[in-house]
mmCIF file of C-alpha atoms in Angstrom:
data_model
loop_
_atom_site.group_PDB
_atom_site.id
_atom_site.type_symbol
_atom_site.label_atom_id
_atom_site.label_comp_id
_atom_site.label_asym_id
_atom_site.label_seq_id
_atom_site.Cartn_x
_atom_site.Cartn_y
_atom_site.Cartn_z
ATOM 1 C CA MET A 292 -9.831 63.464 -109.008
ATOM 2 C CA HIS A 293 -10.454 60.745 -106.482
ATOM 3 C CA LYS A 294 -7.729 60.851 -103.700
ATOM 4 C CA ALA A 295 -6.912 56.983 -103.893
ATOM 5 C CA ARG A 296 -6.680 57.277 -107.685
ATOM 6 C CA LEU A 297 -4.389 60.349 -107.304
ATOM 7 C CA ILE A 298 -2.185 58.450 -104.924
ATOM 8 C CA LYS A 299 -1.756 55.525 -107.319
ATOM 9 C CA LEU A 300 -0.880 57.906 -110.131
ATOM 10 C CA ILE A 301 1.854 59.626 -108.128
ATOM 11 C CA PHE A 302 3.203 56.237 -106.966
ATOM 12 C CA ARG A 303 3.338 54.850 -110.533
ATOM 13 C CA LYS A 304 5.135 58.022 -111.737
ATOM 14 C CA ASN A 305 7.813 57.754 -109.068
ATOM 15 C CA TYR A 306 8.255 53.845 -108.938
ATOM 16 C CA SER A 307 8.736 52.343 -112.401
ATOM 17 C CA THR A 308 6.825 48.957 -112.275
ATOM 18 C CA PHE A 309 4.285 47.374 -114.333
ATOM 19 C CA HIS A 310 0.992 47.114 -112.377
ATOM 20 C CA GLN A 311 -2.446 46.495 -113.840
ATOM 21 C CA GLN A 312 -5.535 47.184 -111.692
ATOM 22 C CA ASP A 313 -8.040 44.801 -113.379
ATOM 23 C CA MET A 314 -6.427 41.346 -113.854
ATOM 24 C CA SER A 315 -7.921 39.292 -116.645
ATOM 25 C CA SER A 316 -8.588 35.623 -116.036
ATOM 26 C CA CYS A 317 -5.499 34.831 -118.199
ATOM 27 C CA GLU A 318 -3.280 36.958 -115.967
ATOM 28 C CA VAL A 319 -4.512 35.084 -112.748
ATOM 29 C CA LEU A 320 -3.686 31.819 -114.381
ATOM 30 C CA ASN A 321 -0.231 33.056 -115.351
ATOM 31 C CA LYS A 322 0.403 34.873 -112.004
ATOM 32 C CA PRO A 323 -1.262 32.599 -109.315
ATOM 33 C CA ILE A 324 0.880 33.781 -106.424
ATOM 34 C CA GLU A 325 0.812 37.432 -107.290
ATOM 35 C CA SER A 326 -3.145 37.113 -107.757
ATOM 36 C CA SER A 327 -3.497 35.269 -104.408
ATOM 37 C CA ILE A 328 -1.366 37.891 -102.646
ATOM 38 C CA ARG A 329 -3.431 40.776 -104.178
ATOM 39 C CA LYS A 330 -6.789 39.205 -103.288
ATOM 40 C CA LYS A 331 -5.940 38.334 -99.751
ATOM 41 C CA LEU A 332 -4.503 41.606 -98.968
ATOM 42 C CA GLU A 333 -7.492 43.496 -100.620
ATOM 43 C CA ALA A 334 -10.080 41.345 -99.015
ATOM 44 C CA VAL A 335 -8.694 41.513 -95.461
ATOM 45 C CA LEU A 336 -6.864 44.899 -95.161
ATOM 46 C CA LYS A 337 -9.279 46.770 -97.406
ATOM 47 C CA PRO A 338 -6.316 48.935 -98.626
ATOM 48 C CA LEU A 339 -6.522 52.560 -99.986
ATOM 49 C CA HIS A 340 -3.369 51.644 -102.016
ATOM 50 C CA CYS A 341 -1.923 48.293 -102.784
ATOM 51 C CA ASP A 342 0.873 47.391 -105.140
ATOM 52 C CA VAL A 343 2.167 43.783 -105.587
ATOM 53 C CA ILE A 344 5.603 43.791 -107.333
ATOM 54 C CA ASN A 345 7.145 40.677 -108.762
ATOM 55 C CA GLU A 346 10.855 41.091 -108.052
ATOM 56 C CA SER A 347 11.751 37.462 -109.002
ATOM 57 C CA TYR A 348 13.475 38.488 -112.187
ATOM 58 C CA MET A 349 16.161 40.103 -109.965
ATOM 59 C CA HIS A 350 17.081 36.600 -108.539
ATOM 60 C CA ASN A 351 18.685 33.460 -109.766
ATOM 61 C CA VAL A 352 15.141 31.778 -110.590
ATOM 62 C CA PRO A 353 13.580 30.329 -113.653
ATOM 63 C CA LYS A 354 11.918 32.853 -116.072
ATOM 64 C CA ASN A 355 8.324 33.847 -114.997
ATOM 65 C CA SER A 356 8.911 32.731 -111.421
ATOM 66 C CA GLU A 357 6.776 34.027 -108.554
ATOM 67 C CA THR A 358 9.372 33.688 -105.535
ATOM 68 C CA HIS A 359 10.217 37.229 -104.744
ATOM 69 C CA PHE A 360 7.831 40.058 -104.078
ATOM 70 C CA LYS A 361 7.495 43.532 -102.783
ATOM 71 C CA VAL A 362 4.239 44.777 -101.393
ATOM 72 C CA VAL A 363 3.443 48.452 -100.817
ATOM 73 C CA ILE A 364 0.133 48.599 -98.980
ATOM 74 C CA VAL A 365 -1.660 51.507 -97.335
ATOM 75 C CA SER A 366 -4.563 50.651 -94.862
ATOM 76 C CA GLU A 367 -6.468 52.248 -91.946
ATOM 77 C CA ILE A 368 -6.143 48.832 -90.223
ATOM 78 C CA PHE A 369 -2.518 49.768 -89.616
ATOM 79 C CA GLU A 370 -3.602 52.729 -87.493
ATOM 80 C CA GLN A 371 -2.062 52.346 -83.932
ATOM 81 C CA GLN A 372 -0.167 49.198 -85.099
ATOM 82 C CA PRO A 373 3.706 49.189 -84.798
ATOM 83 C CA LEU A 374 5.459 48.243 -87.985
ATOM 84 C CA ILE A 375 6.357 44.758 -86.622
ATOM 85 C CA LYS A 376 2.738 43.977 -86.093
ATOM 86 C CA ARG A 377 1.894 45.200 -89.643
ATOM 87 C CA HIS A 378 4.577 42.867 -91.130
ATOM 88 C CA ARG A 379 3.371 40.039 -88.889
ATOM 89 C CA MET A 380 -0.272 40.508 -90.078
ATOM 90 C CA ILE A 381 0.688 40.493 -93.668
ATOM 91 C CA ASN A 382 3.180 37.439 -93.237
ATOM 92 C CA GLN A 383 0.443 35.467 -91.325
ATOM 93 C CA LEU A 384 -2.206 36.388 -93.946
ATOM 94 C CA LEU A 385 0.123 34.997 -96.720
ATOM 95 C CA GLN A 386 1.298 31.896 -95.057
ATOM 96 C CA ALA A 387 -0.243 29.564 -97.632
ATOM 97 C CA GLU A 388 1.894 31.423 -100.268
ATOM 98 C CA PHE A 389 5.061 30.991 -98.333
ATOM 99 C CA GLU A 390 4.237 27.304 -98.057
ATOM 100 C CA GLY A 391 3.452 27.177 -101.875
ATOM 101 C CA GLY A 392 6.753 28.741 -103.285
ATOM 102 C CA LEU A 393 6.873 32.376 -102.119
ATOM 103 C CA HIS A 394 10.431 32.676 -100.953
ATOM 104 C CA ALA A 395 10.846 36.276 -100.008
ATOM 105 C CA LEU A 396 8.498 39.270 -99.365
ATOM 106 C CA SER A 397 9.510 43.008 -98.912
ATOM 107 C CA ILE A 398 6.835 44.927 -97.185
ATOM 108 C CA VAL A 399 6.032 48.697 -97.011
ATOM 109 C CA ALA A 400 2.993 49.013 -94.736
ATOM 110 C CA LYS A 401 1.850 52.492 -94.091
ATOM 111 C CA THR A 402 -1.121 54.278 -92.532
ATOM 112 C CA PRO A 403 -3.132 56.787 -94.749
ATOM 113 C CA GLU A 404 -1.588 59.652 -92.816
ATOM 114 C CA GLN A 405 1.972 58.207 -93.213
ATOM 115 C CA TRP A 406 1.351 57.632 -97.017
ATOM 116 C CA LYS A 407 -0.173 61.254 -97.283
ATOM 117 C CA THR A 408 2.911 62.785 -95.774
ATOM 118 C CA SER A 409 5.331 60.783 -97.648
ATOM 119 C CA ASP A 410 6.822 61.449 -101.084
ATOM 120 C CA LYS A 411 5.249 58.186 -102.358
ATOM 121 C CA THR A 412 8.523 56.830 -103.742
ATOM 122 C CA VAL A 413 9.664 53.375 -102.773
ATOM 123 C CA ALA A 414 13.352 52.515 -103.067
ATOM 124 C CA ALA A 415 14.128 49.839 -105.695
ATOM 125 C CA SER A 416 15.345 46.587 -104.055
ATOM 126 C CA PRO A 417 18.946 45.821 -104.316
ATOM 127 C CA ALA A 418 20.294 43.328 -106.814
ATOM 128 C CA CYS A 419 20.495 39.910 -105.583
ATOM 129 C CA LYS A 420 24.028 38.718 -104.535
ATOM 130 C CA GLY A 421 23.179 35.253 -103.595
ATOM 131 C CA GLY A 422 22.089 32.151 -105.426
ATOM 132 C CA PHE A 423 24.249 29.850 -107.600
ATOM 133 C CA LYS A 424 25.720 32.394 -109.802
ATOM 134 C CA LYS A 425 28.319 33.658 -107.182
#
């Protein structure tokens, strides 16, 4: 089995989230921010692994919102880059999305070696305690 495919299967087994590899045109229209994030990350960072997880449902936002995301990305571009530079690179890449409604982005950015030696689990984000439902 191809190494990248195996990593994706292991990740999906350990982190329960819906993620579809090939997005239909309907999904792109229904998920414009998620689609834009994925396209930019894949085009620029050439990841070996990339998950874009919409966590907006965990927050006080309207149904089907695209305001809160978690990105799990593995790229050779991150080699020799400290974590802060990896985060800055991703935040800069997604500046237009932040200006267009993206409110929060949780980032897990690893090198292939870090990903290879990790257990492929990503902690679930904590429940939102803010917003108007205090």
